[in-house]
Amino acid sequence: TMAEDNDGRRIDSEHLRLLLLRVPDDPKVVQAVEDNRRKADFIQNSANCTIRTVTGLTTGIAAGALYGAFSHAYMFRTFRGSKVEVKSFAKNFGMFGGVYSVVHCTSGVFLGQKHLGNSALAGCAGGLVLSAPMGPPSMAAACAV
């Protein structure tokens, strides 16, 4: 990433860092360094969001499949016939994991902060998606919980 100094010359981020160490009160230099840092953070976090979303989705599917298989085995004392439960739980856990990961990561990137509000927003979004087929009252309750 490049920026311009006071004389209009283009300088790289390492040069800006050195200038900032020598002249910390120059607002143009400070602003250029902050802009470069924000751009780099945004690009890095956007790539991380894709990885986190895929990870959340696949982990949710795997956890749901295991939960469905073992809950069926616990209730009926056999794994035979657990295909319906496995599919249902895998779909729901995967959907929640994917939505939660997308919302949590993108809210952190766009708000520029990582705090509890991102997790609350992501949990609400996951609850809304899962309870959407049951209607607005169920969606409101799922988001509130």
Coordinates of N, CA, C and O in Angstrom, one line a residue:
T1 N 0.8 -1.2 0.0 CA 0.0 0.0 0.0 C 0.9 1.2 0.0 O 1.9 1.3 0.7
M2 N 0.4 2.2 -0.7 CA 1.2 3.5 -0.9 C 0.4 4.7 -0.4 O -0.8 4.7 -0.4
A3 N 1.1 5.7 0.0 CA 0.5 7.0 0.4 C 1.4 8.1 -0.1 O 2.5 7.8 -0.6
E4 N 1.0 9.3 0.1 CA 1.8 10.5 -0.3 C 2.3 11.3 0.9 O 1.5 11.4 1.9
D5 N 3.5 11.8 0.9 CA 4.0 12.6 2.0 C 3.6 14.1 1.7 O 2.8 14.4 0.8
N6 N 4.1 15.0 2.5 CA 3.7 16.4 2.4 C 4.1 17.0 1.1 O 3.4 17.9 0.6
D7 N 5.1 16.5 0.4 CA 5.6 17.0 -0.9 C 4.9 16.3 -2.1 O 5.3 16.6 -3.2
G8 N 4.0 15.4 -1.8 CA 3.4 14.7 -2.9 C 4.1 13.5 -3.4 O 3.7 12.9 -4.4
R9 N 5.2 13.1 -2.7 CA 5.9 11.9 -3.1 C 5.2 10.7 -2.6 O 4.7 10.7 -1.5
R10 N 5.3 9.6 -3.3 CA 4.6 8.4 -2.9 C 5.6 7.6 -2.0 O 6.8 7.5 -2.3
I11 N 5.1 7.1 -0.8 CA 5.9 6.4 0.1 C 5.2 5.2 0.5 O 4.0 5.1 0.6
D12 N 5.9 4.1 0.9 CA 5.3 2.8 1.3 C 5.0 2.8 2.8 O 5.4 3.7 3.5
S13 N 4.4 1.8 3.3 CA 3.9 1.7 4.7 C 5.1 1.6 5.6 O 5.0 2.1 6.7
E14 N 6.2 1.0 5.2 CA 7.4 0.9 6.1 C 8.0 2.3 6.3 O 8.3 2.7 7.5
H15 N 8.0 3.1 5.3 CA 8.5 4.4 5.4 C 7.6 5.3 6.2 O 8.0 6.1 7.0
L16 N 6.3 5.0 6.1 CA 5.3 5.8 6.9 C 5.5 5.4 8.4 O 5.4 6.3 9.3
R17 N 5.8 4.2 8.7 CA 6.0 3.8 10.1 C 7.2 4.5 10.6 O 7.2 5.0 11.8
L18 N 8.3 4.6 9.9 CA 9.5 5.3 10.3 C 9.2 6.7 10.5 O 9.7 7.4 11.5
L19 N 8.5 7.3 9.6 CA 8.1 8.7 9.7 C 7.3 9.0 11.0 O 7.4 9.9 11.7
L20 N 6.4 8.0 11.2 CA 5.5 8.2 12.4 C 6.3 8.1 13.7 O 6.0 8.8 14.7
L21 N 7.4 7.3 13.7 CA 8.2 7.2 14.9 C 9.0 8.5 15.1 O 9.2 8.9 16.2
R22 N 9.3 9.2 14.0 CA 10.1 10.4 14.1 C 9.2 11.7 14.2 O 9.5 12.6 14.9
V23 N 8.0 11.7 13.6 CA 7.2 12.9 13.6 C 5.8 12.4 13.9 O 4.9 12.4 13.1
P24 N 5.5 12.1 15.2 CA 4.2 11.6 15.6 C 3.1 12.6 15.6 O 1.9 12.3 15.6
D25 N 3.4 13.9 15.5 CA 2.4 14.9 15.5 C 1.9 15.4 14.2 O 0.9 16.1 14.1
D26 N 2.5 14.9 13.1 CA 2.0 15.2 11.8 C 0.7 14.5 11.5 O 0.7 13.3 11.3
P27 N -0.4 15.2 11.4 CA -1.7 14.5 11.2 C -1.8 13.8 9.9 O -2.5 12.8 9.8
K28 N -1.2 14.2 8.8 CA -1.2 13.5 7.5 C -0.6 12.2 7.6 O -1.1 11.2 7.1
V29 N 0.6 12.1 8.3 CA 1.3 10.9 8.4 C 0.5 9.9 9.3 O 0.3 8.7 8.9
V30 N 0.0 10.4 10.4 CA -0.8 9.6 11.3 C -2.0 9.0 10.5 O -2.4 7.8 10.6
Q31 N -2.7 9.9 9.8 CA -3.9 9.5 9.0 C -3.6 8.4 8.0 O -4.3 7.5 7.8
A32 N -2.5 8.6 7.3 CA -2.1 7.7 6.2 C -1.8 6.3 6.8 O -2.2 5.3 6.3
V33 N -1.1 6.3 8.0 CA -0.8 5.0 8.6 C -2.1 4.3 9.1 O -2.3 3.1 8.9
E34 N -3.0 5.1 9.7 CA -4.3 4.5 10.1 C -5.1 4.0 8.9 O -5.7 2.9 9.0
D35 N -5.1 4.7 7.8 CA -5.8 4.2 6.6 C -5.3 2.9 6.1 O -6.0 2.0 5.8
N36 N -3.9 2.9 6.0 CA -3.3 1.6 5.6 C -3.6 0.5 6.5 O -3.8 -0.7 6.0
R37 N -3.6 0.7 7.8 CA -3.8 -0.4 8.8 C -5.3 -0.8 8.6 O -5.6 -2.0 8.7
R38 N -6.2 0.1 8.5 CA -7.6 -0.3 8.4 C -7.9 -1.1 7.1 O -8.6 -2.1 7.1
K39 N -7.3 -0.7 6.0 CA -7.4 -1.5 4.7 C -6.9 -2.9 4.9 O -7.5 -3.8 4.4
A40 N -5.7 -3.0 5.4 CA -5.1 -4.3 5.6 C -5.9 -5.2 6.5 O -6.1 -6.4 6.3
D41 N -6.4 -4.6 7.6 CA -7.2 -5.4 8.6 C -8.5 -5.8 7.9 O -9.0 -7.0 8.1
F42 N -9.2 -5.0 7.1 CA -10.4 -5.3 6.4 C -10.2 -6.5 5.5 O -11.0 -7.4 5.4
I43 N -9.1 -6.4 4.7 CA -8.8 -7.5 3.7 C -8.6 -8.8 4.4 O -9.1 -9.9 4.1
Q44 N -7.8 -8.7 5.5 CA -7.4 -10.0 6.2 C -8.7 -10.5 6.9 O -8.9 -11.7 6.9
N45 N -9.5 -9.7 7.5 CA -10.7 -10.2 8.2 C -11.7 -10.7 7.2 O -12.5 -11.6 7.5
S46 N -11.8 -10.2 6.0 CA -12.7 -10.7 5.0 C -12.4 -12.1 4.6 O -13.2 -12.9 4.5
A47 N -11.1 -12.3 4.4 CA -10.6 -13.7 4.1 C -10.9 -14.6 5.3 O -11.3 -15.8 5.1
N48 N -10.7 -14.2 6.5 CA -10.9 -15.0 7.6 C -12.4 -15.3 7.8 O -12.8 -16.4 8.3
C49 N -13.3 -14.4 7.4 CA -14.7 -14.7 7.4 C -15.1 -15.9 6.6 O -16.0 -16.7 7.0
T50 N -14.6 -16.0 5.4 CA -14.9 -17.1 4.5 C -14.5 -18.4 5.2 O -15.2 -19.4 5.2
I51 N -13.3 -18.4 5.7 CA -12.8 -19.7 6.4 C -13.6 -20.0 7.6 O -14.0 -21.1 7.8
R52 N -13.9 -19.0 8.4 CA -14.7 -19.2 9.6 C -16.1 -19.7 9.3 O -16.7 -20.5 10.0
T53 N -16.7 -19.2 8.2 CA -18.1 -19.6 7.8 C -18.1 -21.0 7.4 O -18.9 -21.8 7.8
V54 N -17.1 -21.4 6.5 CA -17.0 -22.8 6.1 C -16.8 -23.7 7.3 O -17.4 -24.8 7.4
T55 N -15.9 -23.3 8.2 CA -15.7 -24.1 9.4 C -16.9 -24.2 10.3 O -17.2 -25.3 10.8
G56 N -17.6 -23.1 10.5 CA -18.8 -23.2 11.3 C -19.9 -24.0 10.7 O -20.6 -24.8 11.4
L57 N -20.0 -24.0 9.4 CA -21.0 -24.8 8.7 C -20.7 -26.3 8.8 O -21.6 -27.1 9.2
T58 N -19.5 -26.6 8.5 CA -19.1 -28.1 8.5 C -19.1 -28.6 9.9 O -19.5 -29.8 10.1
T59 N -18.6 -27.8 10.9 CA -18.6 -28.3 12.2 C -20.1 -28.5 12.7 O -20.4 -29.5 13.4
G60 N -21.0 -27.6 12.4 CA -22.4 -27.7 12.7 C -23.0 -29.0 12.1 O -23.7 -29.7 12.8
I61 N -22.7 -29.2 10.9 CA -23.2 -30.4 10.2 C -22.7 -31.7 10.9 O -23.5 -32.6 11.2
A62 N -21.4 -31.7 11.2 CA -20.9 -32.9 11.9 C -21.4 -33.1 13.3 O -21.8 -34.2 13.7
A63 N -21.5 -32.0 14.0 CA -22.1 -32.1 15.4 C -23.5 -32.5 15.3 O -24.0 -33.3 16.2
G64 N -24.3 -32.0 14.4 CA -25.7 -32.3 14.3 C -25.9 -33.8 13.9 O -26.8 -34.5 14.4
A65 N -25.1 -34.3 13.0 CA -25.2 -35.7 12.6 C -24.9 -36.6 13.8 O -25.6 -37.6 14.0
L66 N -23.8 -36.3 14.5 CA -23.5 -37.1 15.7 C -24.6 -37.0 16.7 O -25.0 -38.0 17.3
Y67 N -25.1 -35.8 17.0 CA -26.2 -35.7 18.0 C -27.4 -36.5 17.5 O -28.1 -37.1 18.3
G68 N -27.8 -36.3 16.2 CA -28.9 -37.1 15.7 C -28.8 -38.6 15.8 O -29.7 -39.3 16.2
A69 N -27.6 -39.1 15.5 CA -27.4 -40.5 15.6 C -27.4 -41.0 17.0 O -28.1 -42.0 17.3
F70 N -26.8 -40.3 17.9 CA -26.7 -40.8 19.3 C -28.1 -40.5 20.0 O -28.4 -41.3 20.9
S71 N -28.8 -39.5 19.7 CA -30.1 -39.3 20.3 C -31.1 -40.4 19.9 O -31.8 -40.9 20.7
H72 N -31.0 -40.8 18.6 CA -31.8 -41.9 18.1 C -31.4 -43.2 18.8 O -32.3 -44.0 19.2
A73 N -30.1 -43.4 18.9 CA -29.6 -44.7 19.6 C -30.0 -44.7 21.0 O -30.4 -45.8 21.6
Y74 N -30.0 -43.6 21.7 CA -30.4 -43.5 23.1 C -31.9 -43.8 23.3 O -32.3 -44.6 24.2
M75 N -32.7 -43.3 22.4 CA -34.2 -43.5 22.5 C -34.6 -44.9 22.1 O -35.5 -45.5 22.7
F76 N -34.0 -45.4 21.0 CA -34.5 -46.7 20.5 C -33.5 -47.8 20.7 O -33.7 -48.9 20.2
R77 N -32.4 -47.6 21.3 CA -31.4 -48.6 21.6 C -30.7 -49.2 20.4 O -30.2 -50.3 20.5
T78 N -30.8 -48.5 19.3 CA -30.1 -49.0 18.1 C -29.8 -47.8 17.1 O -30.5 -46.8 17.2
F79 N -28.8 -47.9 16.3 CA -28.5 -46.9 15.3 C -29.3 -47.1 14.1 O -29.4 -46.2 13.2
R80 N -29.9 -48.2 13.9 CA -30.7 -48.6 12.7 C -31.9 -47.6 12.6 O -32.7 -47.4 13.6
G81 N -32.1 -47.0 11.5 CA -33.2 -46.1 11.2 C -33.0 -44.7 11.7 O -33.9 -43.9 11.8
S82 N -31.8 -44.4 12.0 CA -31.5 -43.0 12.5 C -31.2 -42.0 11.4 O -30.9 -40.8 11.7
K83 N -31.4 -42.4 10.2 CA -31.1 -41.5 9.0 C -31.9 -40.2 9.1 O -31.4 -39.2 8.8
V84 N -33.2 -40.3 9.4 CA -34.0 -39.1 9.4 C -33.5 -38.1 10.5 O -33.4 -36.9 10.2
E85 N -33.2 -38.6 11.7 CA -32.8 -37.8 12.7 C -31.4 -37.2 12.4 O -31.2 -36.0 12.6
V86 N -30.5 -38.0 11.8 CA -29.2 -37.5 11.4 C -29.3 -36.3 10.4 O -28.7 -35.3 10.6
K87 N -30.2 -36.5 9.4 CA -30.3 -35.5 8.4 C -30.9 -34.2 9.0 O -30.5 -33.1 8.7
S88 N -31.9 -34.4 9.8 CA -32.6 -33.2 10.4 C -31.7 -32.4 11.3 O -31.6 -31.2 11.2
F89 N -31.0 -33.1 12.3 CA -30.1 -32.4 13.2 C -28.9 -31.8 12.4 O -28.5 -30.7 12.8
A90 N -28.4 -32.5 11.5 CA -27.2 -32.0 10.7 C -27.6 -30.8 10.0 O -26.9 -29.8 9.9
K91 N -28.8 -30.8 9.4 CA -29.3 -29.6 8.6 C -29.4 -28.4 9.6 O -28.9 -27.3 9.3
N92 N -30.1 -28.6 10.7 CA -30.3 -27.5 11.6 C -29.1 -27.0 12.3 O -28.9 -25.8 12.4
F93 N -28.2 -27.9 12.8 CA -27.0 -27.5 13.4 C -26.1 -26.8 12.4 O -25.4 -25.8 12.7
G94 N -26.0 -27.3 11.2 CA -25.2 -26.7 10.1 C -25.7 -25.3 9.7 O -24.9 -24.4 9.6
M95 N -27.0 -25.2 9.6 CA -27.6 -23.9 9.3 C -27.3 -22.9 10.4 O -26.9 -21.7 10.1
F96 N -27.5 -23.3 11.6 CA -27.2 -22.3 12.7 C -25.7 -22.0 12.8 O -25.4 -20.8 12.9
G97 N -24.8 -23.0 12.6 CA -23.4 -22.7 12.6 C -23.0 -21.8 11.5 O -22.2 -20.9 11.7
G98 N -23.5 -22.0 10.3 CA -23.2 -21.2 9.2 C -23.6 -19.7 9.4 O -22.9 -18.8 9.2
V99 N -24.9 -19.6 9.7 CA -25.5 -18.2 9.9 C -24.7 -17.5 11.1 O -24.4 -16.3 10.9
Y100 N -24.5 -18.2 12.2 CA -23.8 -17.6 13.3 C -22.4 -17.1 12.9 O -22.0 -16.0 13.2
S101 N -21.7 -18.0 12.2 CA -20.3 -17.6 11.7 C -20.3 -16.4 10.8 O -19.5 -15.5 11.0
V102 N -21.2 -16.4 9.8 CA -21.3 -15.3 8.9 C -21.6 -14.0 9.6 O -20.9 -13.0 9.4
V103 N -22.6 -14.0 10.4 CA -23.1 -12.7 11.1 C -22.0 -12.3 12.1 O -21.7 -11.1 12.2
H104 N -21.5 -13.2 12.9 CA -20.5 -12.8 13.9 C -19.3 -12.2 13.2 O -18.8 -11.2 13.7
C105 N -18.8 -12.8 12.2 CA -17.6 -12.4 11.6 C -17.8 -11.1 10.8 O -17.0 -10.1 10.9
T106 N -18.8 -11.0 10.0 CA -19.1 -9.8 9.2 C -19.4 -8.6 10.1 O -19.0 -7.5 9.8
S107 N -20.1 -8.8 11.2 CA -20.4 -7.7 12.1 C -19.1 -7.2 12.8 O -18.9 -6.0 12.9
G108 N -18.2 -8.1 13.1 CA -16.9 -7.7 13.6 C -16.1 -6.9 12.6 O -15.4 -6.0 13.0
V109 N -16.1 -7.3 11.3 CA -15.4 -6.6 10.3 C -15.9 -5.2 10.1 O -15.2 -4.3 10.0
F110 N -17.2 -5.2 9.9 CA -17.8 -3.9 9.5 C -17.9 -2.9 10.7 O -17.8 -1.7 10.5
L111 N -18.1 -3.4 11.9 CA -18.1 -2.5 13.0 C -16.7 -2.2 13.5 O -16.5 -1.3 14.3
G112 N -15.7 -3.0 13.1 CA -14.3 -2.8 13.5 C -14.0 -3.2 14.9 O -13.0 -2.8 15.5
Q113 N -14.9 -3.9 15.6 CA -14.7 -4.3 17.0 C -15.1 -5.7 17.2 O -16.0 -6.3 16.4
K114 N -14.5 -6.3 18.2 CA -14.9 -7.7 18.6 C -15.4 -7.6 20.0 O -14.6 -7.3 20.9
H115 N -16.7 -7.7 20.2 CA -17.3 -7.6 21.5 C -18.5 -8.5 21.6 O -18.9 -9.1 20.7
L116 N -19.1 -8.5 22.8 CA -20.2 -9.4 23.1 C -21.4 -9.1 22.2 O -22.2 -10.0 21.9
G117 N -21.6 -7.9 21.7 CA -22.7 -7.5 20.8 C -22.7 -8.3 19.5 O -23.8 -8.6 19.0
N118 N -21.5 -8.6 19.0 CA -21.4 -9.4 17.8 C -22.0 -10.8 18.0 O -22.7 -11.3 17.2
S119 N -21.6 -11.4 19.1 CA -22.1 -12.7 19.5 C -23.6 -12.7 19.7 O -24.3 -13.6 19.2
A120 N -24.2 -11.7 20.4 CA -25.6 -11.6 20.6 C -26.3 -11.5 19.3 O -27.4 -12.1 19.0
L121 N -25.8 -10.6 18.4 CA -26.4 -10.4 17.1 C -26.4 -11.7 16.3 O -27.4 -12.1 15.6
A122 N -25.3 -12.4 16.3 CA -25.2 -13.7 15.5 C -26.1 -14.7 16.1 O -26.7 -15.5 15.3
G123 N -26.2 -14.8 17.4 CA -27.2 -15.8 18.0 C -28.6 -15.5 17.6 O -29.4 -16.4 17.4
C124 N -28.9 -14.2 17.6 CA -30.3 -13.8 17.2 C -30.5 -14.2 15.8 O -31.6 -14.7 15.5
A125 N -29.6 -13.9 14.9 CA -29.7 -14.2 13.5 C -29.9 -15.7 13.3 O -30.8 -16.2 12.5
G126 N -29.1 -16.5 14.0 CA -29.2 -18.0 13.9 C -30.6 -18.4 14.3 O -31.2 -19.3 13.7
G127 N -31.1 -17.9 15.4 CA -32.4 -18.3 15.9 C -33.5 -17.8 15.0 O -34.5 -18.6 14.8
L128 N -33.4 -16.7 14.4 CA -34.4 -16.2 13.4 C -34.4 -17.1 12.2 O -35.5 -17.5 11.7
V129 N -33.3 -17.6 11.7 CA -33.3 -18.4 10.5 C -33.9 -19.8 10.8 O -34.7 -20.3 10.1
L130 N -33.6 -20.4 12.0 CA -34.1 -21.7 12.3 C -35.6 -21.6 12.6 O -36.3 -22.6 12.4
S131 N -36.1 -20.6 13.2 CA -37.5 -20.5 13.6 C -38.4 -19.8 12.5 O -39.6 -19.7 12.7
A132 N -37.8 -19.4 11.4 CA -38.6 -18.8 10.3 C -39.8 -19.6 9.9 O -40.9 -19.0 9.6
P133 N -39.7 -20.9 9.7 CA -40.9 -21.6 9.2 C -42.0 -21.6 10.2 O -43.2 -21.9 9.8
M134 N -41.8 -21.3 11.4 CA -42.8 -21.3 12.4 C -43.5 -20.0 12.6 O -44.4 -19.9 13.4
G135 N -43.1 -18.9 12.0 CA -43.7 -17.7 12.0 C -43.1 -16.6 12.9 O -42.2 -16.9 13.7
P136 N -43.6 -15.4 12.8 CA -43.0 -14.2 13.5 C -43.0 -14.4 15.1 O -42.0 -14.0 15.7
P137 N -44.0 -14.9 15.7 CA -43.9 -15.0 17.2 C -42.8 -15.9 17.6 O -42.0 -15.6 18.6
S138 N -42.6 -17.0 16.9 CA -41.5 -18.0 17.2 C -40.2 -17.3 16.9 O -39.2 -17.5 17.6
M139 N -40.1 -16.5 15.8 CA -38.9 -15.9 15.5 C -38.5 -14.9 16.6 O -37.3 -14.8 16.9
A140 N -39.4 -14.1 17.1 CA -39.1 -13.1 18.1 C -38.7 -13.8 19.4 O -37.7 -13.4 20.0
A141 N -39.3 -15.0 19.7 CA -38.9 -15.7 20.9 C -37.5 -16.3 20.7 O -36.7 -16.3 21.6
A142 N -37.2 -16.8 19.5 CA -35.9 -17.4 19.3 C -34.8 -16.4 19.3 O -33.7 -16.6 19.8
C143 N -35.1 -15.2 18.9 CA -34.1 -14.1 18.9 C -33.9 -13.6 20.3 O -32.7 -13.3 20.8
A144 N -34.9 -13.6 21.1 CA -34.8 -13.1 22.5 C -34.1 -14.1 23.4 O -33.4 -13.7 24.3
V145 N -34.2 -15.4 23.1 CA -33.5 -16.4 23.9 C -32.1 -16.4 23.4 O -31.1 -16.5 24.1

